[in-house]
Coordinates of C-alpha atoms in Angstrom, one line a residue:
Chain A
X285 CA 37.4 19.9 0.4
X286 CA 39.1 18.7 3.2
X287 CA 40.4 14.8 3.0
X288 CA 39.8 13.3 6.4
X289 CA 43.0 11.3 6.9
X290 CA 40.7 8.6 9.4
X291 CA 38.9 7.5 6.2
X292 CA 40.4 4.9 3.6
X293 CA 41.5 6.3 0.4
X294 CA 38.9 5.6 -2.4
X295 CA 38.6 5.0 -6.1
X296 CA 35.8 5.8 -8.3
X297 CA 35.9 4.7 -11.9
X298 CA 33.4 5.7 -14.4
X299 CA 32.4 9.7 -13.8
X300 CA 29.1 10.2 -16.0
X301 CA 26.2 12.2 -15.2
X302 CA 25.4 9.8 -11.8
X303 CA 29.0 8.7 -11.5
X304 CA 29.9 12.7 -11.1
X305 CA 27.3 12.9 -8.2
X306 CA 28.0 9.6 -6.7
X307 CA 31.9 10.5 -6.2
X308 CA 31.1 13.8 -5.2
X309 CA 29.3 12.6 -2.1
X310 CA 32.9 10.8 -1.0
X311 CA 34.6 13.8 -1.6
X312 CA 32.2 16.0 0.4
X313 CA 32.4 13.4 3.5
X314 CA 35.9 13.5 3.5
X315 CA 37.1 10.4 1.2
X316 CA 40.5 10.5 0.1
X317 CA 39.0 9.9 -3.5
X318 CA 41.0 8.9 -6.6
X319 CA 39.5 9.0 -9.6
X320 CA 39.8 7.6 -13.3
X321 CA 37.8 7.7 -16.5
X322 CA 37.7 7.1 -20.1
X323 CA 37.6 10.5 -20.9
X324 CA 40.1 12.1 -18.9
X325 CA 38.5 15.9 -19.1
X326 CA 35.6 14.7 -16.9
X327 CA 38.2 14.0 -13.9
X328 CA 38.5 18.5 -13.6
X329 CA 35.8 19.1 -11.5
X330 CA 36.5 16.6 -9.0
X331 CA 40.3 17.0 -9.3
X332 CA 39.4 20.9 -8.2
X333 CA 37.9 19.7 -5.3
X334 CA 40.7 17.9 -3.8
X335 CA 40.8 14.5 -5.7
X336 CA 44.1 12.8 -7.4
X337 CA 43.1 11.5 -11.2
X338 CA 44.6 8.5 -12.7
X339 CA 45.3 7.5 -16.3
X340 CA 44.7 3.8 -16.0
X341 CA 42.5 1.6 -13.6
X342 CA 45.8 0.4 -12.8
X343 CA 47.1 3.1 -10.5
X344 CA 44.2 2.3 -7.9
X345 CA 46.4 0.2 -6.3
X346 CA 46.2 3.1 -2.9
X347 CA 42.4 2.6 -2.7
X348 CA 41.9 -0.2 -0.6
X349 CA 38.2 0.3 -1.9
X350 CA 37.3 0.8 -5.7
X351 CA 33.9 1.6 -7.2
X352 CA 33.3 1.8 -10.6
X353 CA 30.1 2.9 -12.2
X354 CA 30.8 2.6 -15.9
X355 CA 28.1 2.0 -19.3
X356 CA 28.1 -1.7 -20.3
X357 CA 28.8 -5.0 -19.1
X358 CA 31.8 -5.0 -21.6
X359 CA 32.9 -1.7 -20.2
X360 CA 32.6 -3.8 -16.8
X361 CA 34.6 -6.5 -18.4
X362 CA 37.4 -4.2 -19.5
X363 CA 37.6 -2.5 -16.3
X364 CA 37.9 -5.5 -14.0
X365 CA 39.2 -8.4 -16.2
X366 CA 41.9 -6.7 -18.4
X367 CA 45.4 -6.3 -18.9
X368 CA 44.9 -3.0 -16.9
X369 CA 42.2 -3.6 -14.9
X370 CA 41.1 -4.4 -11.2
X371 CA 41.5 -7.7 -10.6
X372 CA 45.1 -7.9 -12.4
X373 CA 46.6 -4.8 -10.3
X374 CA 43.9 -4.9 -6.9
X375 CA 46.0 -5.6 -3.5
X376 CA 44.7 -8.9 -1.4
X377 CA 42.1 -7.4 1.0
X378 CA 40.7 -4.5 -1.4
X379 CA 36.9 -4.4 -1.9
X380 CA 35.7 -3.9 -5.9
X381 CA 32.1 -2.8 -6.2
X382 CA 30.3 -2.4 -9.3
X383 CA 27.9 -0.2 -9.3
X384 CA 26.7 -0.6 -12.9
X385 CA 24.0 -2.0 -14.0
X386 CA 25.2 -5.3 -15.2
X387 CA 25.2 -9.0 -16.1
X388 CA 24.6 -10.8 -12.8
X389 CA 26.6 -14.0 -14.5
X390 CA 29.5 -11.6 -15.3
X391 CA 29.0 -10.3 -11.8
X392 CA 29.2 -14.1 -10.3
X393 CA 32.3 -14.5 -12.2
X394 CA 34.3 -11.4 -11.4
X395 CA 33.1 -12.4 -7.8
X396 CA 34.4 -15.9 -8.0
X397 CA 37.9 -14.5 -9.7
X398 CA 38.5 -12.1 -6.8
X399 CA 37.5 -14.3 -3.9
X400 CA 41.0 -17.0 -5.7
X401 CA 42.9 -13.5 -4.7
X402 CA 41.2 -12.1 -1.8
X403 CA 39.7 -9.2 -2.8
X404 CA 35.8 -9.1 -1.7
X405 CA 34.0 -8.2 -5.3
X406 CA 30.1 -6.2 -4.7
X407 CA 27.6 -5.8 -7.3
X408 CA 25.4 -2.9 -6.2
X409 CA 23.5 -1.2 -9.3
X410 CA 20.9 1.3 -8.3
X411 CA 18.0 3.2 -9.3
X412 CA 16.5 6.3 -8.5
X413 CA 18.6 8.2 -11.7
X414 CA 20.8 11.3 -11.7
X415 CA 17.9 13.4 -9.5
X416 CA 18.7 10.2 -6.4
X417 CA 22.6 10.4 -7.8
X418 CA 22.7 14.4 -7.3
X419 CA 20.1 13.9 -4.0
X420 CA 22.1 10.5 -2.4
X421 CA 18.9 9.5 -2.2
X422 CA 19.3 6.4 -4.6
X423 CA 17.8 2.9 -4.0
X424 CA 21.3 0.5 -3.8
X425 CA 20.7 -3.5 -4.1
X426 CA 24.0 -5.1 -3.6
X427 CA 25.0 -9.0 -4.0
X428 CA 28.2 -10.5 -2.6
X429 CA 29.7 -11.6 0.5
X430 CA 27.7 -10.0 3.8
X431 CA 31.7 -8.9 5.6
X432 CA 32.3 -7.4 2.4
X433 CA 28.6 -5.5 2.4
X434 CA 29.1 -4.5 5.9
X435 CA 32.6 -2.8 5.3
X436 CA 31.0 -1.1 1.8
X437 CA 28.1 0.3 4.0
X438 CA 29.4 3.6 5.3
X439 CA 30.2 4.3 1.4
X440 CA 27.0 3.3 0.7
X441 CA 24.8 5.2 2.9
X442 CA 26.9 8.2 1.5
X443 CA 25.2 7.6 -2.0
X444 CA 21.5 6.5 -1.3
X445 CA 18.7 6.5 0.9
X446 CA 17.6 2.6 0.4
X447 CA 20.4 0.0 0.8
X448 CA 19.8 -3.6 0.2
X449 CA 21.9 -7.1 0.6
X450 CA 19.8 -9.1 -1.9
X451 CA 22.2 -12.4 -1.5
X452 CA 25.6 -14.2 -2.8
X453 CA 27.5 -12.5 -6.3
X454 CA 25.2 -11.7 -8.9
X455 CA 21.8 -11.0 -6.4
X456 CA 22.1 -7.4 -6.5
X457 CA 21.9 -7.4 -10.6
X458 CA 19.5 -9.6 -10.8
X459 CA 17.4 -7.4 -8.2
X460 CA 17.8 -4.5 -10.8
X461 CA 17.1 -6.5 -13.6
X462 CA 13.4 -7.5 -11.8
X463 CA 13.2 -3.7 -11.1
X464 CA 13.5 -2.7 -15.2
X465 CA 11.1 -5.9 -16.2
X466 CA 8.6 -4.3 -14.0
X467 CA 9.4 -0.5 -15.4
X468 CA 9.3 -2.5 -18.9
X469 CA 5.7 -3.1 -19.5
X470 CA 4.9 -0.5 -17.2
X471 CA 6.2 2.6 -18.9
X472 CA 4.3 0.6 -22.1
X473 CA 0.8 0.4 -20.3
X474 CA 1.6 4.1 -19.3
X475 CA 2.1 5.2 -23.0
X476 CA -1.1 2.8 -24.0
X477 CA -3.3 4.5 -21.6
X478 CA -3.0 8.1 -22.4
X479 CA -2.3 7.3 -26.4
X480 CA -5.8 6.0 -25.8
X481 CA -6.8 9.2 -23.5
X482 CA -6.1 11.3 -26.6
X483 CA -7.3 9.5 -29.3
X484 CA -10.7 9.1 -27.1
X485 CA -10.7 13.5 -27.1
X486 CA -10.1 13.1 -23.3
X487 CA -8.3 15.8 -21.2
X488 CA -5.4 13.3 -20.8
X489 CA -4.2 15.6 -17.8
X490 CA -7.2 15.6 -16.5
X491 CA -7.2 11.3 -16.7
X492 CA -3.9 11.1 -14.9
X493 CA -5.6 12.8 -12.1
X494 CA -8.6 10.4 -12.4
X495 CA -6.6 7.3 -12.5
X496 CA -2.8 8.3 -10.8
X497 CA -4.2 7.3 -7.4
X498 CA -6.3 3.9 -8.0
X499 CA -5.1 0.7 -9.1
X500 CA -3.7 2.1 -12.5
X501 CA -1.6 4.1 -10.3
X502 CA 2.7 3.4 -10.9
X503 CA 5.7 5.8 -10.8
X504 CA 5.6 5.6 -14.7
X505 CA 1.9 6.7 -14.8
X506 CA 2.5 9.6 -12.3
X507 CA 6.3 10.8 -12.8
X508 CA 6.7 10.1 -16.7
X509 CA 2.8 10.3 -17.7
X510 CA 3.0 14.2 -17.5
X511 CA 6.8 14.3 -19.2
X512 CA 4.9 12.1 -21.9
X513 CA 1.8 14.4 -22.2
X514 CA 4.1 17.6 -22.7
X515 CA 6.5 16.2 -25.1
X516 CA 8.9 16.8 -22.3
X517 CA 11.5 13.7 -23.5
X518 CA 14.4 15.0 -21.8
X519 CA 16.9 12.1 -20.3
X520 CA 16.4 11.5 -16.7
X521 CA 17.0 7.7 -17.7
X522 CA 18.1 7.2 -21.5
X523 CA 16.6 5.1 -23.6
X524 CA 20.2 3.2 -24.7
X525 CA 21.0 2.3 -21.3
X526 CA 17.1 1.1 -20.8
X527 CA 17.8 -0.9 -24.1
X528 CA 21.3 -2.4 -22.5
X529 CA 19.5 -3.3 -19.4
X530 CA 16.8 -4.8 -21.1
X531 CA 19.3 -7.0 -23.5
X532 CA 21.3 -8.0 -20.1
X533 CA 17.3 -9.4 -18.6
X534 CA 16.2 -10.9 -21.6
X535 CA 19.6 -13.1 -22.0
X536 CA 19.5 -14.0 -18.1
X537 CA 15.6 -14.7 -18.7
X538 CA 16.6 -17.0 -21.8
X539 CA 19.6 -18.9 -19.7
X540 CA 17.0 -19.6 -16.6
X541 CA 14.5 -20.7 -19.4
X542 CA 11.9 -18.0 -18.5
X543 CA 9.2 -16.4 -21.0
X544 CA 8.9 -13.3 -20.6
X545 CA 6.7 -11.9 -23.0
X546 CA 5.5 -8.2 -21.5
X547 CA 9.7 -7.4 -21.6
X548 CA 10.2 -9.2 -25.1
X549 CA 7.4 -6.7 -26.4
X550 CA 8.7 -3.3 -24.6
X551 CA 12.3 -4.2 -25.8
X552 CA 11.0 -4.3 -29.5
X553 CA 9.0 -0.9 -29.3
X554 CA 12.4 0.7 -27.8
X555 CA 14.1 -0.7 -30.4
X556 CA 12.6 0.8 -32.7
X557 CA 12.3 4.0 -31.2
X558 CA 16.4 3.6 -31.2
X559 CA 15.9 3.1 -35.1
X560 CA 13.8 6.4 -35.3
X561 CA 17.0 7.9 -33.6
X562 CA 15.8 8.4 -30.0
X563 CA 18.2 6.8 -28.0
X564 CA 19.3 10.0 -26.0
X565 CA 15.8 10.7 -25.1
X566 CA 14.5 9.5 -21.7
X567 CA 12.7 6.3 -21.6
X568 CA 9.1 8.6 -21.4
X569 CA 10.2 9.0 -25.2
X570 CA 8.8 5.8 -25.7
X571 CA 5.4 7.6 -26.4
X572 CA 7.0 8.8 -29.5
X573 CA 5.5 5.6 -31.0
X574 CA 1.9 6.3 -29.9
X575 CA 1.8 9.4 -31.8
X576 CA 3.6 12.0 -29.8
X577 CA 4.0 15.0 -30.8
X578 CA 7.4 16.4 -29.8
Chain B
X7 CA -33.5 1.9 7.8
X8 CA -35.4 5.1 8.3
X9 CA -36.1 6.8 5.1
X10 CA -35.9 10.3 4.5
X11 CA -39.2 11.7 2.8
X12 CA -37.0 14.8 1.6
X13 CA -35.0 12.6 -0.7
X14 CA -36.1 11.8 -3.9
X15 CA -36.9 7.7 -4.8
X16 CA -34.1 6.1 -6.6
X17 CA -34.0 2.6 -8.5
X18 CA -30.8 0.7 -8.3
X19 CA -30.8 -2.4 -10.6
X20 CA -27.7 -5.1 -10.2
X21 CA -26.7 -6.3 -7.2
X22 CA -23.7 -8.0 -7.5
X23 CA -20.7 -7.4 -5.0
X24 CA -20.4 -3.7 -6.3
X25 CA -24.1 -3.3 -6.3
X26 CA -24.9 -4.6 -2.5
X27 CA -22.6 -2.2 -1.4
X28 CA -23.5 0.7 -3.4
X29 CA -27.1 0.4 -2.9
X30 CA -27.1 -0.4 0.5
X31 CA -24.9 3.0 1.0
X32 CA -27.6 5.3 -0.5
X33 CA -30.2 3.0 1.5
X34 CA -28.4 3.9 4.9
X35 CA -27.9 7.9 3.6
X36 CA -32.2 7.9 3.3
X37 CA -32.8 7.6 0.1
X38 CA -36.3 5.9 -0.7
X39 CA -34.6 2.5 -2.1
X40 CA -36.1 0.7 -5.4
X41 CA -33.8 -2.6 -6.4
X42 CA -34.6 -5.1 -9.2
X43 CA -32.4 -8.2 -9.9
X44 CA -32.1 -10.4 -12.8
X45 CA -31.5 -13.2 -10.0
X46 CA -34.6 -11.9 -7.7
X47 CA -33.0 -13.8 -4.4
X48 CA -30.1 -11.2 -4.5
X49 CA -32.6 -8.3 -3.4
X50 CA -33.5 -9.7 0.2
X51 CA -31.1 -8.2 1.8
X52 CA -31.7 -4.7 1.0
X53 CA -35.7 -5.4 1.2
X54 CA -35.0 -6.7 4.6
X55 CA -33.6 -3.2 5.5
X56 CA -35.9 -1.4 3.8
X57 CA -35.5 -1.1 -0.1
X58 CA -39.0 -1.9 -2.2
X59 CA -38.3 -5.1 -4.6
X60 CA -39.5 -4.5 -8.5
X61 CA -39.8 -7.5 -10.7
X62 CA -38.7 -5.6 -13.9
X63 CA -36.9 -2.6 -14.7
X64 CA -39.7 -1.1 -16.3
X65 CA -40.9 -1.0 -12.8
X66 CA -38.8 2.0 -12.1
X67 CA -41.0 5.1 -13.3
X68 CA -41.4 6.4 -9.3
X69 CA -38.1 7.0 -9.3
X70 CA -35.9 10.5 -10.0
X71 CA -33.2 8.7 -10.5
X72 CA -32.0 5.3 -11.3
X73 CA -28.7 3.4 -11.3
X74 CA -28.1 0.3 -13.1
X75 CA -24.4 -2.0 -11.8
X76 CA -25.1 -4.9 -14.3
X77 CA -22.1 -7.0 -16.3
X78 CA -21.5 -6.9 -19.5
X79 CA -22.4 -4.4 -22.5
X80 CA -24.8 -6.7 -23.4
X81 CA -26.9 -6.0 -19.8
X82 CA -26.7 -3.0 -20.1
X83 CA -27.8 -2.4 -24.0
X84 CA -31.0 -4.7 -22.7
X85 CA -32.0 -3.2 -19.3
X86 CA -31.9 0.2 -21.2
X87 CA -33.3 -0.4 -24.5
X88 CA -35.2 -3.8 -24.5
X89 CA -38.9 -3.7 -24.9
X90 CA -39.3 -4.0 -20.5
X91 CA -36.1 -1.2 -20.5
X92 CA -35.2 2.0 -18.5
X93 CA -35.6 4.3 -21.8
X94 CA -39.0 3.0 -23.1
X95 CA -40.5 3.7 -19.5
X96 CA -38.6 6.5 -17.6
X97 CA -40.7 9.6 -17.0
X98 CA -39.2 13.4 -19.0
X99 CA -36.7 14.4 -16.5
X100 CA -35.5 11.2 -15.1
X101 CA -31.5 10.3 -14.6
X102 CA -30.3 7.7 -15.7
X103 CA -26.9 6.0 -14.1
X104 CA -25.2 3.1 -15.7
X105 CA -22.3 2.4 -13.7
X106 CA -21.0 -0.5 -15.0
X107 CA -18.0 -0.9 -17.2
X108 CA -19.5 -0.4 -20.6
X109 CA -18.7 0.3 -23.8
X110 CA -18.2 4.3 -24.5
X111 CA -20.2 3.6 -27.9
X112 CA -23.1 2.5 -26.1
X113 CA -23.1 4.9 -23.6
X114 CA -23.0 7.7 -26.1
X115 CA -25.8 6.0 -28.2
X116 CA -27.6 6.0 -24.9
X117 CA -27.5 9.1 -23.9
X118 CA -28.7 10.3 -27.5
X119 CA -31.7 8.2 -27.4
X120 CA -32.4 9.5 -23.7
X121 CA -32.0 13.1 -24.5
X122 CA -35.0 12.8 -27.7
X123 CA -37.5 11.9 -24.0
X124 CA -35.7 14.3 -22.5
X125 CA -34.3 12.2 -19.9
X126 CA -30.8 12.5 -18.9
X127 CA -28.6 9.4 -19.7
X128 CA -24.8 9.7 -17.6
X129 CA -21.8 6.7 -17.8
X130 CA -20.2 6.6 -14.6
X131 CA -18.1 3.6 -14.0
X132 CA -15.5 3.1 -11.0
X133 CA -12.5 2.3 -10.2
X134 CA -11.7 0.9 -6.6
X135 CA -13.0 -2.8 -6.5
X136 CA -15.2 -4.5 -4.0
X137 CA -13.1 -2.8 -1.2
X138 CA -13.7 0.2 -2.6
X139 CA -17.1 -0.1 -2.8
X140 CA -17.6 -1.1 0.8
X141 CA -15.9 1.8 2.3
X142 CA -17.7 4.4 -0.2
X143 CA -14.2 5.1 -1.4
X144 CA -14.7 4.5 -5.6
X145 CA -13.4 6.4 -7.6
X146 CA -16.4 7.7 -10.0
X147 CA -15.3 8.7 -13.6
X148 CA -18.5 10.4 -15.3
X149 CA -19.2 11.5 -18.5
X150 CA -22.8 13.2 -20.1
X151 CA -24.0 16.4 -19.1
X152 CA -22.9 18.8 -16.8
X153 CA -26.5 19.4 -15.4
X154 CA -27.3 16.0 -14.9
X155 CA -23.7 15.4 -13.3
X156 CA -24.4 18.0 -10.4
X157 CA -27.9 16.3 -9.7
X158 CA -26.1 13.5 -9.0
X159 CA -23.3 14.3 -7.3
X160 CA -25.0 13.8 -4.1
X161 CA -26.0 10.2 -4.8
X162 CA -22.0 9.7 -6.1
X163 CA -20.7 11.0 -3.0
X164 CA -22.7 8.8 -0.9
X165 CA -20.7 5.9 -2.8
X166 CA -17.2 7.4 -4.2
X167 CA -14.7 9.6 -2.8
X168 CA -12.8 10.6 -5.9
X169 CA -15.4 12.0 -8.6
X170 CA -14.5 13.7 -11.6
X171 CA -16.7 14.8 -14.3
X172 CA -14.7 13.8 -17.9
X173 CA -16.6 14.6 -20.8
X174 CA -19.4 14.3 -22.5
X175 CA -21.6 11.3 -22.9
X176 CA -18.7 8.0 -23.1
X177 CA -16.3 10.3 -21.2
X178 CA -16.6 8.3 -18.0
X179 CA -16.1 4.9 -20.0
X180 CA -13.2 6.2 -21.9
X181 CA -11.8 7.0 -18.9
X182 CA -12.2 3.7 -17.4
X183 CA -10.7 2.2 -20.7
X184 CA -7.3 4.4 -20.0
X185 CA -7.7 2.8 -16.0
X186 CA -7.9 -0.8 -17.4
X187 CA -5.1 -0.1 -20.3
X188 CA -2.5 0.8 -18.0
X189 CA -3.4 -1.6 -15.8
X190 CA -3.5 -4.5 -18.1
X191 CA 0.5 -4.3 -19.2
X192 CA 1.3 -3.2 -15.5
X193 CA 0.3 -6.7 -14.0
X194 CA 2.1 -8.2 -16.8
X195 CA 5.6 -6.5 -15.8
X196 CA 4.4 -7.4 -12.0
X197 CA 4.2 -10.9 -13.0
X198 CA 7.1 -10.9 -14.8
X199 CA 9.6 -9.0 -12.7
X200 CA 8.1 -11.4 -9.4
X201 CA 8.6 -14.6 -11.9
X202 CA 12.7 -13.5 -12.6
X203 CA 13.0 -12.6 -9.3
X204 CA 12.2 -16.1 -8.3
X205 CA 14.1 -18.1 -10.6
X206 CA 17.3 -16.2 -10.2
X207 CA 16.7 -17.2 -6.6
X208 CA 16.4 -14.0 -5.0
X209 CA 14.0 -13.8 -2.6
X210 CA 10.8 -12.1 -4.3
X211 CA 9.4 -10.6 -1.2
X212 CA 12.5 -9.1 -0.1
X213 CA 12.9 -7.8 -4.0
X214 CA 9.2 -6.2 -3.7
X215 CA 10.3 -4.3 -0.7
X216 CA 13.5 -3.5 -2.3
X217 CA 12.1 -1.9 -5.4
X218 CA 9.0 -1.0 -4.7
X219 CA 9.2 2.8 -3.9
X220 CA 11.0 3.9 -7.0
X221 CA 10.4 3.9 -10.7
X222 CA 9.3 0.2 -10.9
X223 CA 6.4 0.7 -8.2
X224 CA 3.0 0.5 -8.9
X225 CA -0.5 -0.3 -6.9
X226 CA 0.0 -3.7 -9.0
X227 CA 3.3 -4.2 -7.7
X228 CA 2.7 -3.2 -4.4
X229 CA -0.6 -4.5 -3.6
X230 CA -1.2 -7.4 -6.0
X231 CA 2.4 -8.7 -5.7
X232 CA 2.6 -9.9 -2.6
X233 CA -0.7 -11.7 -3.4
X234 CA 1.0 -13.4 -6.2
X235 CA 4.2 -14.5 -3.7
X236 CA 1.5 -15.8 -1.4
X237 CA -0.4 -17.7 -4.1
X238 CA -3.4 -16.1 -2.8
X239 CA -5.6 -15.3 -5.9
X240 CA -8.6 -14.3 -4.5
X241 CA -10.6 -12.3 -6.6
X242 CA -11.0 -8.4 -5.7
X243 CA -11.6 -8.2 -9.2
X244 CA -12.4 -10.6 -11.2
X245 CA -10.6 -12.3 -14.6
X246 CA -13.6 -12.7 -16.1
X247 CA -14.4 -8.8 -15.8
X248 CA -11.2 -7.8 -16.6
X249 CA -11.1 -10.1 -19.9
X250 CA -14.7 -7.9 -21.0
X251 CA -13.2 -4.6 -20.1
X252 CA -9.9 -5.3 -22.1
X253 CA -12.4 -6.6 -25.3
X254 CA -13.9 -3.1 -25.1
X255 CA -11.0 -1.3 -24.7
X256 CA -9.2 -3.2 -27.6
X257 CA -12.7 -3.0 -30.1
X258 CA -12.8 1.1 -28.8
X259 CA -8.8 1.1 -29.9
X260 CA -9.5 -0.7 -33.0
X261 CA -12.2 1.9 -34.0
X262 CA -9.8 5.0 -32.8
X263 CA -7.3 3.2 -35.4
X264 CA -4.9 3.1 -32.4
X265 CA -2.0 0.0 -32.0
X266 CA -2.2 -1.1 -28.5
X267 CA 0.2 -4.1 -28.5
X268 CA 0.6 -4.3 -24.8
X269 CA -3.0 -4.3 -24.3
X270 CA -3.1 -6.8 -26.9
X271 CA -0.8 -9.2 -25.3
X272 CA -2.2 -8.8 -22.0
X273 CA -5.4 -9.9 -23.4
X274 CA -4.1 -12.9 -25.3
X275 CA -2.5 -14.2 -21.5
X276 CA -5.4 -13.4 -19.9
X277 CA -7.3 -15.5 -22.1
X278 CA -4.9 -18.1 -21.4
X279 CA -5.6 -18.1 -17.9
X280 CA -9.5 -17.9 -18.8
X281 CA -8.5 -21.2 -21.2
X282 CA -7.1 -23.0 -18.1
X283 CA -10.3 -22.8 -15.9
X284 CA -8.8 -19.4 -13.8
X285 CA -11.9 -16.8 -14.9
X286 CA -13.1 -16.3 -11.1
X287 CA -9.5 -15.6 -9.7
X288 CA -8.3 -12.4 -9.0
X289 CA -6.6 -10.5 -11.7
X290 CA -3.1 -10.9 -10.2
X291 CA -3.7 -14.9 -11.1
X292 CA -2.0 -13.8 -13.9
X293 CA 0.9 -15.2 -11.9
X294 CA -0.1 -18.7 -12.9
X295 CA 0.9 -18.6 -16.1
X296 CA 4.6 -17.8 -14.3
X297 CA 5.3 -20.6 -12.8
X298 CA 2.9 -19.9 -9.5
X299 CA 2.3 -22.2 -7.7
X300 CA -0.9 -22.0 -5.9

């Protein structure tokens, strides 16, 4: 791939199954890109293609933009906040952008800490999974400082399709978090509904056709429905990072002193489809508890 | 309304918001239009352009046909088998229609008693709302026998535009039971992903657009939501029905043996809203018990 010496070196931290994609997209449009992760063996296929891996978040000190996209808000914490991380080793006038799915108050704080050193902190998780990853077609919702979203954008609209500034540090998490309560009871109503198809001696197929386009109709019901009804529980979203994002909505819900029932509910049937040992199927697994056969 | 002597008489009995429509779209396709009321002054209308006013159901034996749109299981179990009822007057080889949201047990048990008379006995509830029923755009979920679902597939088209035959006799209620399960833990994640949205002071609207074409989307989402952000709980379909069809859906569940616990929950806020005075809102009134304010 050739590095377009007009475009600002990059850093990309955190290269799982969307992370891969998503820095692959820089590399094809010509991003200087420097990479790190955890495991080191999942830098070869992008160091083939022309980028420079690096053994410790540290060494990003080049990129005057970093994005990391890495599992849990602790692995978010570690990145940015210690002894090697971001913030310690980031040059004034570097952007950070998170583009895990996060904490929004951990997102707030790394925000506030950055802005004491001038270096503009993003949260921008996304949705749309590793088929919007691999397609750049994913949905980004991004909170932080509008300059510092504008100078991200280019990046951005390399990655998705649907680009969002949802407000100040924080807004673009809590944008995702209102995106899984909604997918939360929904993917449970989903389940409920054909359980009951079944069980009833209905042609559940035959149901989702009835019902898909009417006011029963969701992405769950007409994306993961058929997955469900073919014990097809391959991971296009795993049920562990539903779980984390879940846990990380439920504590904010509990800090802005919010009931939240429907999510309380869905979290405890996924828990205990993690206790069955499910947690590396896709959240569709969750019919699994209604009776699935596999 | 000129009526067309080639078409055979049909009796329509209920003529609430659904029913007015309905009825009056077979009255303007020809069809020789018999209405009875349990509140007589809701049959003007249609007599005024044409239709022939009965003062009991068992007024109904001129007709080939006859569709019943009453309210609750309990309508339905009289106007068919009370002592003035469709089955202890209809002619051998009448149809019978009940289109309201019923209970699949009593449509079966229906359709058994029918078929000793030989009169044909279908369950075809709908899905589409007082909109839907305007525009002759219902979906039409039928179950009972084949035969008698082709003789009236005319009459449904005149009314629906999505008509599938399901199964036999309590197919079409079933059906409607999988439409009101998903539903009923879909509004729940609408209200609660619009609720967090709004108390981690995002702006909801802007989060609706933001995630409302991927996984999280739904008609509930999509349609009802921005009626909740407005505050506008009009009814397109009513608490008060939803509360009944839930009560079925959950006693049908019970008798299947099958856990439903978002059903279950949606049922126990719903009749918190009903407990608070809100049974003639709109379903997506839900919203109230989030913090909406109205």
């Amino acid at each position: 791939m050739t590095q377009d010496p007009r475009l600002p070196p990059v850093g990309f931290i955190g290269l799982g199954i969307m992370g891969q994609h998503m820095a692959g997209h820089l590399l094809d449009a010509g991003y200087p890109l420097h990479v790190y992760n955890r495991t080191a063996s999942r830098t070869a296929a992008l160091v083939e293609r022309g980028a420079t891996a690096h053994d410790t978040p540290a060494g990003f000190a080049c990129c005057e933009v970093v994005i990391t996209m890495v599992g849990y808000p602790s692995d978010v914490e570690q990145v940015y906040l210690g002894a090697e991380g971001l913030l310690a080793h980031a040059k004034a006038g570097t952007t950070l952008i998170d583009m895990t799915t996060s904490s929004p108050e951990l997102a707030a704080r790394i925000a506030a800490l950055g802005a004491e050193n001038g270096i503009g902190c993003l949260d921008a998780p996304v949705s749309g999974g590793d088929v919007g990853a691999r397609d750049a077609k994913l949905a980004i919702m991004v909170g932080g400082d509008v300059a510092d979203f504008n100078r991200a954008m280019p990046l951005f609209q390399k990655m998705g399709a649907k680009i969002a500034h949802m407000g100040p540090a924080g807004a673009g998490q809590h944008t995702k978090m209102a995106n899984q309560i909604a997918i939360a009871s929904t993917v449970m109503g989903t389940c409920e509904s054909l359980a009951y198809a079944r069980a009833a001696g209905l042609d559940a197929a035959q149901v989702l056709e009835a019902i898909g386009t009417g006011a029963a109709g969701s992405f769950q019901l007409n994306v993961l429905g058929p997955k469900m009804l073919k014990g097809d529980f391959a991971p296009g979203f795993f049920v562990h990072h539903f779980v984390k994002d879940m846990s990380i909505a439920l504590a904010e819900a509990e800090r802005l002193k919010l009931d939240l029932p429907g999510l309380a509910l869905a979290r405890k049937l996924f828990d205990r489809l993690v206790e069955q040992g499910h947690d590396q199927d896709g959240t569709q697994g969750l019919f699994r508890l209604y009776g699935a056969s596999t």
